[in-house]
PDB file of C-alpha atoms in Angstrom:
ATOM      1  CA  UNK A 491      33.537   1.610   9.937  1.00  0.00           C
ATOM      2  CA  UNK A 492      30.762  -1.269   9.086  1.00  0.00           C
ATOM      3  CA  UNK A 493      27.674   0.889   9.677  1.00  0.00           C
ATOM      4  CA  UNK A 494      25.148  -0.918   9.676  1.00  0.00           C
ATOM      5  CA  UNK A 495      25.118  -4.584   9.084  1.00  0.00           C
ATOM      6  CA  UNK A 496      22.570  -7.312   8.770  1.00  0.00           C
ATOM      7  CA  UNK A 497      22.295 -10.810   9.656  1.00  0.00           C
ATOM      8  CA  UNK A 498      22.147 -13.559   7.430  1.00  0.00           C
ATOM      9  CA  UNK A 499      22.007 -12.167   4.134  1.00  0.00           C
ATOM     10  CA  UNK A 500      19.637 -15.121   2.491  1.00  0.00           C
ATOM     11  CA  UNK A 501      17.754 -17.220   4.235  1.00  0.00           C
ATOM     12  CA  UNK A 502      15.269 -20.261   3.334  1.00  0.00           C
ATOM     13  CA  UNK A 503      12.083 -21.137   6.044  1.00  0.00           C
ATOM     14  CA  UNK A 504       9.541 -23.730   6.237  1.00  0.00           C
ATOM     15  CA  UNK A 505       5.700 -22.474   7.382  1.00  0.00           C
ATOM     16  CA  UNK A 506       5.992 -22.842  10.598  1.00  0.00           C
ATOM     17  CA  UNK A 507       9.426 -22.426  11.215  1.00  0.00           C
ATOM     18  CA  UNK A 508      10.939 -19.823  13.451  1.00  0.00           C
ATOM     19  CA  UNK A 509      14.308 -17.325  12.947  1.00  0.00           C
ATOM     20  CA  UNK A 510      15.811 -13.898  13.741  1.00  0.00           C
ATOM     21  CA  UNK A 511      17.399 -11.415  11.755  1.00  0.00           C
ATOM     22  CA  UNK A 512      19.909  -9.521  13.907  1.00  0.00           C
ATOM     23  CA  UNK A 513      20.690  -5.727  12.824  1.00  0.00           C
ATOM     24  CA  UNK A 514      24.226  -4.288  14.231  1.00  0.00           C
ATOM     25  CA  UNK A 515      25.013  -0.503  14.405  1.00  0.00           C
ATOM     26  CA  UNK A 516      27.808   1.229  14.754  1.00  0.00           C
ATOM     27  CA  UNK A 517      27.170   4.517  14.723  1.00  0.00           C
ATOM     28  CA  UNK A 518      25.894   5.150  18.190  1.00  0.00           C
ATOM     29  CA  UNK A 519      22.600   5.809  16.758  1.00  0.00           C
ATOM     30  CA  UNK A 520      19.668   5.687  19.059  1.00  0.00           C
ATOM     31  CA  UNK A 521      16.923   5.054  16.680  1.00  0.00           C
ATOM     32  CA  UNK A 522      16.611   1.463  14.933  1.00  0.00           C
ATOM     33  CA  UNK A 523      13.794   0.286  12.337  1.00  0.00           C
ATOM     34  CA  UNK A 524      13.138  -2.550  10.299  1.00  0.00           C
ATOM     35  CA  UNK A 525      11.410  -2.735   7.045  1.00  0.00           C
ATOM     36  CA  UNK A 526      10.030  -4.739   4.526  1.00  0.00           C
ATOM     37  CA  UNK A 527      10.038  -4.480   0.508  1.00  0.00           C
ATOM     38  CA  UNK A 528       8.325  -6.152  -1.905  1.00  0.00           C
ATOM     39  CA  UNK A 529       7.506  -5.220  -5.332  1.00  0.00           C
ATOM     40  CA  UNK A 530       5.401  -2.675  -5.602  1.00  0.00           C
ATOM     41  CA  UNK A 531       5.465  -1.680  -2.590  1.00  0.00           C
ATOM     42  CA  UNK A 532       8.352   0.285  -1.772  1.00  0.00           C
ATOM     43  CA  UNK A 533       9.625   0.509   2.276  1.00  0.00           C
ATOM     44  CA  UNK A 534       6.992  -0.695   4.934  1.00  0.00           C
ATOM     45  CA  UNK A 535       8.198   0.120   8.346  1.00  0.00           C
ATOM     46  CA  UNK A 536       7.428  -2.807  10.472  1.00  0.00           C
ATOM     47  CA  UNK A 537       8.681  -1.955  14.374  1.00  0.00           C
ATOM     48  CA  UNK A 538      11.313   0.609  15.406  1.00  0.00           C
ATOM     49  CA  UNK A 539      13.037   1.714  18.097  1.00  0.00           C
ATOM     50  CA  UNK A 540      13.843   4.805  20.117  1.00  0.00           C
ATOM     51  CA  UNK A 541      16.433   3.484  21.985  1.00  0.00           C
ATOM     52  CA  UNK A 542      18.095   0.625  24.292  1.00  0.00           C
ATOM     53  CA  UNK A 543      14.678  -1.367  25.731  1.00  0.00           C
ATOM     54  CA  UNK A 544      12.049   0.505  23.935  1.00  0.00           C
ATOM     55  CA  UNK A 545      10.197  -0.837  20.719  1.00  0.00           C
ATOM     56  CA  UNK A 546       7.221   0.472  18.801  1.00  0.00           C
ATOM     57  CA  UNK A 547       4.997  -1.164  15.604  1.00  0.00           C
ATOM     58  CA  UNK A 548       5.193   0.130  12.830  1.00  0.00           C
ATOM     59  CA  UNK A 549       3.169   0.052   9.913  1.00  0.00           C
ATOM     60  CA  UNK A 550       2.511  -4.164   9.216  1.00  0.00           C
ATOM     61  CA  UNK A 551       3.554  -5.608  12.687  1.00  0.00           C
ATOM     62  CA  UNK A 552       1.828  -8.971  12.698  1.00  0.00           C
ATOM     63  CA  UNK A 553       3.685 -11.891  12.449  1.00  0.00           C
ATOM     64  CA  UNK A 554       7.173 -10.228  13.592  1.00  0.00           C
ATOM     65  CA  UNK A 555       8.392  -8.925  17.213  1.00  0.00           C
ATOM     66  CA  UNK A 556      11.617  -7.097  17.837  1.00  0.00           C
ATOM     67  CA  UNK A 557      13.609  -6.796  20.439  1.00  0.00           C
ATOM     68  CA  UNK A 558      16.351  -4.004  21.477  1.00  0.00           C
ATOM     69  CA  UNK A 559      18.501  -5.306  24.896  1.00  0.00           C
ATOM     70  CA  UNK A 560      21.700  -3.031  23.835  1.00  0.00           C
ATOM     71  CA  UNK A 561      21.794   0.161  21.656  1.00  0.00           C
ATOM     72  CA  UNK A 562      23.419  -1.150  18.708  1.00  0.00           C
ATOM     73  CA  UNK A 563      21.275  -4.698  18.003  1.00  0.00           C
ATOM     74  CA  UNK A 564      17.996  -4.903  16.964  1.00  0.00           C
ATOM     75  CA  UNK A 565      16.769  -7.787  16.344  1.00  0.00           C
ATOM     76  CA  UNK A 566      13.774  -8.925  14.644  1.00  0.00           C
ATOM     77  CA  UNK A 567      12.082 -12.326  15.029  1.00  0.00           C
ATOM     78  CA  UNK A 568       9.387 -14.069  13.080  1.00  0.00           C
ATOM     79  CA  UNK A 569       7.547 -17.339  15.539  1.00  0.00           C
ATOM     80  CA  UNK A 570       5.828 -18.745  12.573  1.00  0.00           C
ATOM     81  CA  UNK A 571       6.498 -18.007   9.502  1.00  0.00           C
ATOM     82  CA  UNK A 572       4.228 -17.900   6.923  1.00  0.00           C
ATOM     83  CA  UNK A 573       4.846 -17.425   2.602  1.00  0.00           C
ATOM     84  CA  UNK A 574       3.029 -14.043   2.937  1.00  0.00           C
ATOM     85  CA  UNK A 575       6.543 -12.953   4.810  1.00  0.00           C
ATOM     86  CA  UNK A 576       8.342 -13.892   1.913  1.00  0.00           C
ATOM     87  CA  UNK A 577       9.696 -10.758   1.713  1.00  0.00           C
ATOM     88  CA  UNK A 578      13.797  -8.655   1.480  1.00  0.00           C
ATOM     89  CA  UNK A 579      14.437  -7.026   5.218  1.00  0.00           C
ATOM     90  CA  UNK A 580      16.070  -3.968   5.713  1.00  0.00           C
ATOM     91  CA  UNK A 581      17.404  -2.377   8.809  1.00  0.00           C
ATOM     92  CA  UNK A 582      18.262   1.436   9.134  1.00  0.00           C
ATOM     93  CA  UNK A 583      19.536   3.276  11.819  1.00  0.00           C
ATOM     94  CA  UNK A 584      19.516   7.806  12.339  1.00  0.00           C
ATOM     95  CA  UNK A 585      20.101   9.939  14.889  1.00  0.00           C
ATOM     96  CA  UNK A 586      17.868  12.950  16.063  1.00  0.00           C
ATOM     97  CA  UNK A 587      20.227  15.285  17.901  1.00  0.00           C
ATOM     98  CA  UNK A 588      17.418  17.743  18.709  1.00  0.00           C
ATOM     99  CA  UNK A 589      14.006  18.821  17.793  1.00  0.00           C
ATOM    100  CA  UNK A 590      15.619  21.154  14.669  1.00  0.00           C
ATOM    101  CA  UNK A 591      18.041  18.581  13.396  1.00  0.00           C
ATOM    102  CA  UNK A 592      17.245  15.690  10.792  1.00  0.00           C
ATOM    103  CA  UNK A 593      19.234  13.199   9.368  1.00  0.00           C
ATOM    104  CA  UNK A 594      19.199  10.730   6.927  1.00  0.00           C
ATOM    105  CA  UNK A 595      18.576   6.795   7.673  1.00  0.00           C
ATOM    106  CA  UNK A 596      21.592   4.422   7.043  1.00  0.00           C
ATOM    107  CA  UNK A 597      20.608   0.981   5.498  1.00  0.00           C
ATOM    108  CA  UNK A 598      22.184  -2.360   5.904  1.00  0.00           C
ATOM    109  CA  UNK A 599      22.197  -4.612   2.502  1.00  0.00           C
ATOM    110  CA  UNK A 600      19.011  -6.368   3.435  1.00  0.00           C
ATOM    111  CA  UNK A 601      18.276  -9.883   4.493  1.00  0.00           C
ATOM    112  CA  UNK A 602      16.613 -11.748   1.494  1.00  0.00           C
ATOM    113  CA  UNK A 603      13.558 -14.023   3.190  1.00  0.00           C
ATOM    114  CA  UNK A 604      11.968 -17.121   1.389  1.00  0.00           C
ATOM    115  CA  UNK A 605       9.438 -18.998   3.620  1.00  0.00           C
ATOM    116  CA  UNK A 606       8.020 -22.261   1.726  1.00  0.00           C
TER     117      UNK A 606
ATOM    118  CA  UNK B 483      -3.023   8.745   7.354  1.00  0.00           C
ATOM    119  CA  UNK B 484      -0.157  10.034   6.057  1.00  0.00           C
ATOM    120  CA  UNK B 485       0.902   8.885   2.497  1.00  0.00           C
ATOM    121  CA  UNK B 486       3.849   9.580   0.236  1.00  0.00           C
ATOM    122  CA  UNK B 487       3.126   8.828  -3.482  1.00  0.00           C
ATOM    123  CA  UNK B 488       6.198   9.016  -6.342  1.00  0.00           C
ATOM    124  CA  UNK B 489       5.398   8.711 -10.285  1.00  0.00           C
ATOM    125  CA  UNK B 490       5.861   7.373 -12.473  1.00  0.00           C
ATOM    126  CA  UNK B 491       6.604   4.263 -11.263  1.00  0.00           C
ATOM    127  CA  UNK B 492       8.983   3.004 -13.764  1.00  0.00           C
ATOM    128  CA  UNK B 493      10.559   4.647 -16.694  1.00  0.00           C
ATOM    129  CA  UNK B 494      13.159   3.742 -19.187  1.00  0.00           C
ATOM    130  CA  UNK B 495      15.259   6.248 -21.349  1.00  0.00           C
ATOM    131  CA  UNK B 496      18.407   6.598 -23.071  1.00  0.00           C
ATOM    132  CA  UNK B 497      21.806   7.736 -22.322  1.00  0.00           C
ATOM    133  CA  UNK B 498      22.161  11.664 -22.233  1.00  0.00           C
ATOM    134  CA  UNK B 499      18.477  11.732 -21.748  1.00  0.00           C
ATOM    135  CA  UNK B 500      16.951  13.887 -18.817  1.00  0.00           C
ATOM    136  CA  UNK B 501      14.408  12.622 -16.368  1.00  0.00           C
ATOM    137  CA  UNK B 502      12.372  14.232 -13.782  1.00  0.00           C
ATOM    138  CA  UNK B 503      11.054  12.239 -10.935  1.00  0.00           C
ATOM    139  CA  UNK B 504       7.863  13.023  -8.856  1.00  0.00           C
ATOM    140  CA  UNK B 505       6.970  12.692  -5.236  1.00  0.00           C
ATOM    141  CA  UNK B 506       4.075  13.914  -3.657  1.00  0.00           C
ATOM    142  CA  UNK B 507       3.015  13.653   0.067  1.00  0.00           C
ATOM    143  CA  UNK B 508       0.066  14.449   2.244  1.00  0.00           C
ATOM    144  CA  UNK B 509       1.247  13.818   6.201  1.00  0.00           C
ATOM    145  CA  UNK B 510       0.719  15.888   9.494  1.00  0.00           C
ATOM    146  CA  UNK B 511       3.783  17.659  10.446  1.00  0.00           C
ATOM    147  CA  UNK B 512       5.663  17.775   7.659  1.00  0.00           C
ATOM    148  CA  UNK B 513       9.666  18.130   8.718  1.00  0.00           C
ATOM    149  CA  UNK B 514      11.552  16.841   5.971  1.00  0.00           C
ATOM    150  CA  UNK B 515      11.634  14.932   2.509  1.00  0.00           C
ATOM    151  CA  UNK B 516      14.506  12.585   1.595  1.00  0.00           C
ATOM    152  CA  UNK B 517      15.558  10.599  -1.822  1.00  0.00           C
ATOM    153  CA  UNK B 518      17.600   8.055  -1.769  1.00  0.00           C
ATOM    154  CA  UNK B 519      19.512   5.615  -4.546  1.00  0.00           C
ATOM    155  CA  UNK B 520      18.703   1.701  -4.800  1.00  0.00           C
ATOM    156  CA  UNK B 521      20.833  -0.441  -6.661  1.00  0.00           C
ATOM    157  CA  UNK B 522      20.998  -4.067  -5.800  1.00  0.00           C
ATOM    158  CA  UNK B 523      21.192  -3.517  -2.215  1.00  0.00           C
ATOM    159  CA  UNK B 524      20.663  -0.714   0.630  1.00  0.00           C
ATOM    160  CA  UNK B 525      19.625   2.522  -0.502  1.00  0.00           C
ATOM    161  CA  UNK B 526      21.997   5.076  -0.293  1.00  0.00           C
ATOM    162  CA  UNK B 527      21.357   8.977   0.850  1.00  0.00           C
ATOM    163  CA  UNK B 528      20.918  11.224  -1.702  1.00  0.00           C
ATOM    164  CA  UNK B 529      19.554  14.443  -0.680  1.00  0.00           C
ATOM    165  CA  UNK B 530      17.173  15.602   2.281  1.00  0.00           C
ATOM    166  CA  UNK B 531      15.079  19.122   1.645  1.00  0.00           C
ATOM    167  CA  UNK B 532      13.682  20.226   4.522  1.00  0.00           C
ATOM    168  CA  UNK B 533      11.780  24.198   5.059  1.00  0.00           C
ATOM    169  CA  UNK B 534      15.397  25.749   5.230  1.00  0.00           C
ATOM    170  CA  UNK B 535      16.625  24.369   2.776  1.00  0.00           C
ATOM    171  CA  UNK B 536      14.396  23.487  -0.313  1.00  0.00           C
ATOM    172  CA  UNK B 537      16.670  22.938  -3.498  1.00  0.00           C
ATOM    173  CA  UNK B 538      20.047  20.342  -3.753  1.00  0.00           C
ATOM    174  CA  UNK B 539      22.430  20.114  -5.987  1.00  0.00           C
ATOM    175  CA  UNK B 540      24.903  17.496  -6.620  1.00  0.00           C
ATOM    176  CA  UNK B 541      26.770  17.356  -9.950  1.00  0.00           C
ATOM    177  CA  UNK B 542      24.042  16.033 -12.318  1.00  0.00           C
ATOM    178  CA  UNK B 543      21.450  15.228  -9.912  1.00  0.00           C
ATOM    179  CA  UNK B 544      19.240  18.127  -8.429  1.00  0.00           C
ATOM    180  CA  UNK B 545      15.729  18.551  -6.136  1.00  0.00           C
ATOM    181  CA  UNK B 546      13.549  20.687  -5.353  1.00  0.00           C
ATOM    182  CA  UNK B 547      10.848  20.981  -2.673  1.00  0.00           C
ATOM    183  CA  UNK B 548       7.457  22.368  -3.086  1.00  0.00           C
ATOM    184  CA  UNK B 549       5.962  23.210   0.555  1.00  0.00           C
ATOM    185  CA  UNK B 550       3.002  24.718  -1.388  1.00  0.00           C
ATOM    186  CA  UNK B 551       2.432  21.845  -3.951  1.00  0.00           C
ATOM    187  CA  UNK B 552       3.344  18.983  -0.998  1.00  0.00           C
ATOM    188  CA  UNK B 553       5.511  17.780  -3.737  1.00  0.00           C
ATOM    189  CA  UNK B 554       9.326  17.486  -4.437  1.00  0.00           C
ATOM    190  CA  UNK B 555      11.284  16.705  -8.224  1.00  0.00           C
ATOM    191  CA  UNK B 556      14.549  14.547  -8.557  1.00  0.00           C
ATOM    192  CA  UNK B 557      15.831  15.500 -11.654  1.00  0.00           C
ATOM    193  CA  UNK B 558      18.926  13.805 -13.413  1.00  0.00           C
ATOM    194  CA  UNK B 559      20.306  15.188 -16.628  1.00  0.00           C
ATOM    195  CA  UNK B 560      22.692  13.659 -18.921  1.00  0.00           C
ATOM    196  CA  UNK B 561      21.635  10.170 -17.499  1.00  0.00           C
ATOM    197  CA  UNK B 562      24.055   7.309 -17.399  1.00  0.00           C
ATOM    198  CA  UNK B 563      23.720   3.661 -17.431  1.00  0.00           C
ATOM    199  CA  UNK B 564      25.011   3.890 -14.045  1.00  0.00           C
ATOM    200  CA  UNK B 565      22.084   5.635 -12.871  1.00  0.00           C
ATOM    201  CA  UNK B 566      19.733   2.770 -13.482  1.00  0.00           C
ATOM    202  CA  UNK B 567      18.089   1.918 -10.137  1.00  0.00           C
ATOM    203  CA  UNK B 568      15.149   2.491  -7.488  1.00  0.00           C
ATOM    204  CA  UNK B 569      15.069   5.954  -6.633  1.00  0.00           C
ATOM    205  CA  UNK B 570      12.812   6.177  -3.392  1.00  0.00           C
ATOM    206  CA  UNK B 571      11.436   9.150  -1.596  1.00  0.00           C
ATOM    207  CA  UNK B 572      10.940   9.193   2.017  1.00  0.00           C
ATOM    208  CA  UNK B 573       9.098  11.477   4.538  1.00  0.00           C
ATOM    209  CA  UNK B 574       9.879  12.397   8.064  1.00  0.00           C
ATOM    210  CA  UNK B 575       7.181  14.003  10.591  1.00  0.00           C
ATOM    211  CA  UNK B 576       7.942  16.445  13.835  1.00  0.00           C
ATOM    212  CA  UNK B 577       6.594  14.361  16.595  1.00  0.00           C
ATOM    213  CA  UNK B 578       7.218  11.235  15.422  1.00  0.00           C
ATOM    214  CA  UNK B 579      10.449   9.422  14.442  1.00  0.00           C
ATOM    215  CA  UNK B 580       9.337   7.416  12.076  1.00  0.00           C
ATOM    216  CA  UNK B 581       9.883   7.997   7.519  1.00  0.00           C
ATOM    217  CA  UNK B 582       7.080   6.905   5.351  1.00  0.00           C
ATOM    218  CA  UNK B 583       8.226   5.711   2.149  1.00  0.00           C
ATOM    219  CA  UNK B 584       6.609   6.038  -1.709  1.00  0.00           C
ATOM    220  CA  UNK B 585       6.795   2.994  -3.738  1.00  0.00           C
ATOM    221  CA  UNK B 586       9.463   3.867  -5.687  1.00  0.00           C
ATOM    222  CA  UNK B 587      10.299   4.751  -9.321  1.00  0.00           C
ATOM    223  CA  UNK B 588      12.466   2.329 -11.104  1.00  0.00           C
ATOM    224  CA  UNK B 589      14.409   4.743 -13.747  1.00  0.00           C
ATOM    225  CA  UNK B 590      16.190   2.172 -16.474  1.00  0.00           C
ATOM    226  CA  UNK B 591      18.784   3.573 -18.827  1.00  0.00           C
ATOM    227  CA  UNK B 592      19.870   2.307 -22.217  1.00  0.00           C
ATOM    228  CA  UNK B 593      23.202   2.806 -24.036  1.00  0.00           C
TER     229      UNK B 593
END
């Protein structure tokens, strides 16, 4: 069972330059997120998702756009990069069953993100 | 706006020493607090306290949740070099579906 996995791992940009960062899931889970963290800062929540075709922004969405065509991919892009995105990317996944129930978030390893 | 704050934000000790690790939190709809674990990589699930269930317990790593004090303690005793990392509290409102992370406290420990 992968859980949740992330795609590349390390990556090197030019200003300007364009990429996507695809998340995989596993787990069936119908809610998606990406993050950012940088030192200092802890977890910023960039966009997330509530499920298959739906995206929301998060906290610091400029810059980056997400898309979510199947359940288990998210996938977040970045048109133009800039340094300030220098940055490590996570992706986490959870399920809400119901209005009572809670559970945790499941993280992938991270993307690591230098734009020159 | 809602905002999750953890102290202190980095600490170093020494093996066998005990540390107690703050988070505080001021959001609308409160449901429930989580702490997780990060090493080099993802974080990893530690505990979640939620209004049913405000103390955890998992051999020497405990927590407690303060619904009065909007506040919740990690405390590890006997601390390991292993336990050197990021510990991170996280904050989940009803209504939304979204957590809202502290910065972090960075806990290093010495043999």
């Amino acid at each position: 069972n992968a859980g949740v996995t992330q795609t590349p791992k390390f990556r090197v940009l030019k200003t300007g330059q364009s990429m996507t960062l695809l998340c995989a899931q596993d787990m069936n889970h119908e809610y998606m997120y990406w993050y950012r963290q940088d030192p200092g800062m802890g977890l910023r929540l960039i966009h997330y998702s509530v499920g298959e075709g739906t995206t929301a922004k998060g906290e610091v969405p400029d810059g980056y756009n997400v898309s979510r065509l199947k359940k288990q991919n998210f996938l977040l892009g970045l048109e133009s990069a800039a340094p300030s995105q220098t940055s490590v990317y996570f992706c986490a996944s959870t399920t809400w069953r119901d209005r009572a129930s809670n559970q945790p978030q499941h993280f992938g390893d991270g993307t690591r993100l230098s734009i020159l | 706006e809602d905002k999750v704050v953890q102290s202190p934000l980095s600490l170093v000790v020494h093996e066998g020493d005990t540390v107690t690790l703050n988070c505080s939190y001021e959001v609308t709809n409160f449901r429930s607090l989580l702490w997780y674990k990060q090493e080099k990589k993802a974080p990893t699930f530690l505990f979640m306290l939620t209004s049913s269930g405000i103390e955890k317990k998992s051999g020497r790593l405990s927590s407690i949740l303060d619904k009065k004090e909007l506040s919740s303690i990690l405390n590890i005793t006997a601390t390991q070099t292993g336990d050197s990392a990021i510990y991170l509290c996280a904050v989940s409102t009803s209504g939304t579906y979204k957590y809202i992370f502290g910065t972090g406290t960075r806990l290093k420990v010495l043999a």
